[in-house]
Amino acid sequence: MNKTLLTGLITVIVAFMLAIMPLPDWAARFRPDWVTLVLIYWALAFPFRVGVTIAWFTGLLLDVSYGTLMGQHAIGMVLVIYIIHIQHQRLRVASLLQQAIVIFFLLLLKQLLTLWVDGMLGRAPDSWLYFMPTLTSTLLWPWTYLILRDLRRKFSVAKHNKF
Amino acid sequence: MQTLFARGPSVTFRMVVLVIASIALMTADHRWHSLEMVRSTLSIVVYPLQYTIDLPIKLYYWADEVLSSKQELLEKNREFQARHLETRVQLQKLDIIEKENDRLRRLLSATPKITERLLISEIINVDVDPYRQLILLNKGSNHGVYLGQPIIDAHGIMGQVVHVAPLSASAMLITDASHAIPVQIDRTGLRAVAFGTGKIDQLELRHLPHNADIQVGDLLISSGLGGVFPPNYPVATVSRVEHIIGEPFATIEATPLAQLDKSREVLLVWQNTPVPGTDGSEKKAIDNDDNSSADEVNSTAGEANQKTENVKPVTDGDNSE
């Protein structure tokens, strides 16, 4: 379990780094929501270990590194991981495409929540590119899933687990 | 580790509590700015990541320095020396004028001039929200950085500090859509407020009437009103003036002078109103900033500045003409 925990921690850290890595201005608008993607995977793999509380703290850290309002990313993260948690048994047996569709709507929900808060603060973005991260994240879900699964299997003790 | 029977409070209950907590946090953060402590504590966790991300870029600059040839360095050195000489000559004149200004101020028994202390800080190259203009600096409250502190570069005002952590601070650029800076037109002394537009190379002067005396190319300098920014630093040049018939105000755009997207190094400014000629008072004022809440210091300093500033533009104008 310890090895798995370490793997999880490292993947989340790498996701954080990808999330703040400097990109040219046009590319930054397409940046996938790495941290949420990785957290969704771990919530699917270990639903009773990676729950809403961890999601909330991760969201807060994301808020700190993005300089957004404290709780702005956290609220979306909690809701996404909550839905993943209550649906994890169904999602696990779904195909990658079906998973990607569900994740698209979950990330859209998160993005809408962020937009809602931004709108209330009077700094709503004026471009549809705002929803681009949702799309790119969805497209990257199958790869994220496969890479993380291989990593987990390689470093995991519990090999019988399908996920 | 799956259990058939849930332990502790149910997931739904926890989710509801955390959602309410998030909303409470957002409200507290937005309304009262009371979460700076939490934010700066959590930044300690994030800072190593930000530092690591910045490392390759640092390495590049370091390699650039190490691998440059002797010839190059000599050339650079010669160039800098020439420039140094030039600036020294200009400074000589400025020094005399400054002393004269001080003397005249004392004769008029006006408030002593505001002095500033500067500290060079590097920008940590990490991306934040692409829809906002924030930068991360490698100096924090350990170096005396305070909330609302102005930052400048060699060309003009860049922005102000909005979050402070022990080792880092984030600053909002003057072009951020939620930023505004009080300015004054150098040529006429007309006061205005320059709003950020969200575009890195554009500011906007709102609420100026059609008959305001303003032309393309006019220099905008900070007026010092409001007390956040030091007065008389260049901010922008007017790039477009348009009078649309039917609109109540003129449409005026300006281009910031500071190299907002190119600078690697910025200067943090401490401003205070010391007794003329003594340097010890500077240290004291900075200590004050550390102890009391930064907002308070700013607002009181602002009120003090405003009184002197209201007089100053007139005398400045007289001198130049």
Short mmCIF file of C-alpha atoms in Angstrom, two decimals, chain A:
data_model
loop_
_atom_site.label_atom_id
_atom_site.label_comp_id
_atom_site.label_asym_id
_atom_site.label_seq_id
_atom_site.Cartn_x
_atom_site.Cartn_y
_atom_site.Cartn_z
CA MET A 1 0.00 0.00 0.00
CA ASN A 2 2.86 2.31 0.83
CA LYS A 3 4.26 2.02 -2.65
CA THR A 4 0.86 2.77 -4.13
CA LEU A 5 0.52 5.80 -1.89
CA LEU A 6 3.90 7.06 -3.07
CA THR A 7 2.93 6.49 -6.71
CA GLY A 8 -0.30 8.40 -6.16
CA LEU A 9 1.48 11.26 -4.47
CA ILE A 10 4.09 11.53 -7.22
CA THR A 11 1.48 11.49 -10.00
CA VAL A 12 -0.47 14.27 -8.26
CA ILE A 13 2.72 16.31 -7.85
CA VAL A 14 3.55 15.83 -11.53
CA ALA A 15 -0.01 16.90 -12.39
CA PHE A 16 0.48 20.04 -10.31
CA MET A 17 3.71 20.80 -12.14
CA LEU A 18 2.03 20.37 -15.51
CA ALA A 19 -0.72 22.67 -14.29
CA ILE A 20 1.65 25.55 -13.53
CA MET A 21 4.28 24.91 -16.19
CA PRO A 22 4.79 28.08 -18.23
CA LEU A 23 3.23 27.86 -21.68
CA PRO A 24 2.81 30.44 -24.42
CA ASP A 25 -0.33 32.50 -23.96
CA TRP A 26 -2.34 30.78 -26.70
CA ALA A 27 -1.40 27.30 -25.44
CA ALA A 28 -2.20 28.13 -21.84
CA ARG A 29 -5.85 28.45 -22.79
CA PHE A 30 -5.86 24.83 -23.99
CA ARG A 31 -4.11 23.45 -20.92
CA PRO A 32 -5.93 20.34 -19.67
CA ASP A 33 -7.09 20.20 -16.10
CA TRP A 34 -4.32 17.77 -15.14
CA VAL A 35 -4.86 17.73 -11.40
CA THR A 36 -8.58 16.92 -11.68
CA LEU A 37 -7.89 14.19 -14.25
CA VAL A 38 -5.32 12.47 -12.07
CA LEU A 39 -7.48 12.79 -8.98
CA ILE A 40 -10.46 11.31 -10.85
CA TYR A 41 -8.35 8.29 -11.73
CA TRP A 42 -7.25 7.72 -8.16
CA ALA A 43 -10.80 8.22 -6.89
CA LEU A 44 -11.90 5.50 -9.32
CA ALA A 45 -9.08 3.19 -8.32
CA PHE A 46 -9.33 3.70 -4.56
CA PRO A 47 -12.75 5.22 -3.88
CA PHE A 48 -12.49 4.63 -0.14
CA ARG A 49 -9.07 6.21 0.15
CA VAL A 50 -9.29 9.16 -2.21
CA GLY A 51 -12.48 10.86 -1.17
CA VAL A 52 -14.02 14.29 -1.04
CA THR A 53 -11.77 15.51 1.78
CA ILE A 54 -8.59 14.89 -0.20
CA ALA A 55 -10.27 16.47 -3.22
CA TRP A 56 -11.08 19.55 -1.19
CA PHE A 57 -7.51 20.03 0.02
CA THR A 58 -6.15 19.45 -3.47
CA GLY A 59 -8.58 22.04 -4.76
CA LEU A 60 -7.40 24.53 -2.16
CA LEU A 61 -3.78 23.96 -3.19
CA LEU A 62 -4.82 24.56 -6.79
CA ASP A 63 -6.46 27.81 -5.70
CA VAL A 64 -3.28 28.89 -3.97
CA SER A 65 -1.07 28.14 -6.96
CA TYR A 66 -3.47 29.80 -9.42
CA GLY A 67 -4.10 32.81 -7.20
CA THR A 68 -7.87 32.34 -7.48
CA LEU A 69 -10.33 32.81 -4.64
CA MET A 70 -9.83 30.24 -1.89
CA GLY A 71 -12.42 27.54 -2.55
CA GLN A 72 -13.07 28.35 -6.19
CA HIS A 73 -11.41 25.20 -7.51
CA ALA A 74 -12.05 23.29 -4.30
CA ILE A 75 -15.84 23.39 -4.62
CA GLY A 76 -15.78 21.96 -8.14
CA MET A 77 -13.21 19.36 -7.16
CA VAL A 78 -15.36 18.16 -4.24
CA LEU A 79 -18.46 17.81 -6.42
CA VAL A 80 -16.60 15.99 -9.20
CA ILE A 81 -14.98 13.51 -6.83
CA TYR A 82 -18.29 13.06 -4.99
CA ILE A 83 -20.07 12.05 -8.19
CA ILE A 84 -17.17 9.78 -9.13
CA HIS A 85 -17.37 8.22 -5.69
CA ILE A 86 -21.07 7.40 -5.75
CA GLN A 87 -20.86 6.16 -9.34
CA HIS A 88 -17.49 4.43 -9.19
CA GLN A 89 -18.88 0.89 -9.56
CA ARG A 90 -20.70 1.76 -12.76
CA LEU A 91 -17.84 3.84 -14.13
CA ARG A 92 -15.28 1.12 -13.55
CA VAL A 93 -17.00 -1.29 -15.90
CA ALA A 94 -17.73 1.34 -18.51
CA SER A 95 -15.61 1.55 -21.66
CA LEU A 96 -13.01 4.27 -21.98
CA LEU A 97 -15.27 6.19 -24.36
CA GLN A 98 -18.20 6.07 -21.96
CA GLN A 99 -15.92 7.14 -19.13
CA ALA A 100 -14.67 10.02 -21.21
CA ILE A 101 -18.23 11.19 -21.87
CA VAL A 102 -19.07 11.17 -18.15
CA ILE A 103 -15.82 12.95 -17.36
CA PHE A 104 -16.57 15.56 -19.99
CA PHE A 105 -19.77 16.50 -18.18
CA LEU A 106 -18.12 16.42 -14.77
CA LEU A 107 -15.33 18.74 -15.93
CA LEU A 108 -17.90 20.95 -17.58
CA LEU A 109 -19.70 21.20 -14.26
CA LYS A 110 -16.44 22.19 -12.57
CA GLN A 111 -15.63 24.76 -15.24
CA LEU A 112 -19.15 26.21 -14.99
CA LEU A 113 -18.79 26.56 -11.22
CA THR A 114 -15.48 28.38 -11.69
CA LEU A 115 -17.06 30.58 -14.35
CA TRP A 116 -19.99 31.30 -12.06
CA VAL A 117 -17.66 32.50 -9.28
CA ASP A 118 -15.61 34.55 -11.79
CA GLY A 119 -18.84 36.06 -13.08
CA MET A 120 -19.91 37.07 -9.60
CA LEU A 121 -16.55 38.76 -9.12
CA GLY A 122 -17.13 40.68 -12.34
CA ARG A 123 -14.26 39.18 -14.30
CA ALA A 124 -16.00 36.67 -16.51
CA PRO A 125 -13.88 35.83 -19.56
CA ASP A 126 -15.22 37.04 -22.87
CA SER A 127 -14.17 34.09 -24.98
CA TRP A 128 -15.47 30.57 -25.57
CA LEU A 129 -11.91 29.33 -25.24
CA TYR A 130 -12.69 29.30 -21.53
CA PHE A 131 -14.25 25.86 -22.01
CA MET A 132 -11.30 24.55 -24.01
CA PRO A 133 -9.62 22.86 -20.99
CA THR A 134 -12.73 20.71 -20.54
CA LEU A 135 -12.44 19.47 -24.10
CA THR A 136 -8.69 18.85 -24.04
CA SER A 137 -8.95 17.08 -20.68
CA THR A 138 -11.66 14.78 -22.03
CA LEU A 139 -9.55 13.95 -25.06
CA LEU A 140 -6.62 13.13 -22.81
CA TRP A 141 -8.63 10.95 -20.41
CA PRO A 142 -7.95 7.59 -22.16
CA TRP A 143 -4.21 8.20 -22.12
CA THR A 144 -4.22 9.44 -18.54
CA TYR A 145 -6.19 6.38 -17.56
CA LEU A 146 -3.91 3.91 -19.33
CA ILE A 147 -0.67 5.50 -18.13
CA LEU A 148 -1.82 5.76 -14.54
CA ARG A 149 -3.17 2.19 -14.57
CA ASP A 150 0.13 0.84 -15.81
CA LEU A 151 2.01 2.86 -13.22
CA ARG A 152 -0.29 1.64 -10.47
CA ARG A 153 0.01 -1.98 -11.55
CA LYS A 154 3.76 -1.73 -11.72
CA PHE A 155 4.11 -0.27 -8.24
CA SER A 156 1.09 -1.79 -6.62
CA VAL A 157 0.97 -4.73 -4.22
CA ALA A 158 -2.72 -5.39 -4.79
CA LYS A 159 -2.42 -6.84 -8.28
CA HIS A 160 -5.83 -8.52 -8.32
CA ASN A 161 -7.58 -5.17 -8.44
CA LYS A 162 -8.93 -4.58 -11.93
CA PHE A 163 -8.37 -0.85 -11.68
#
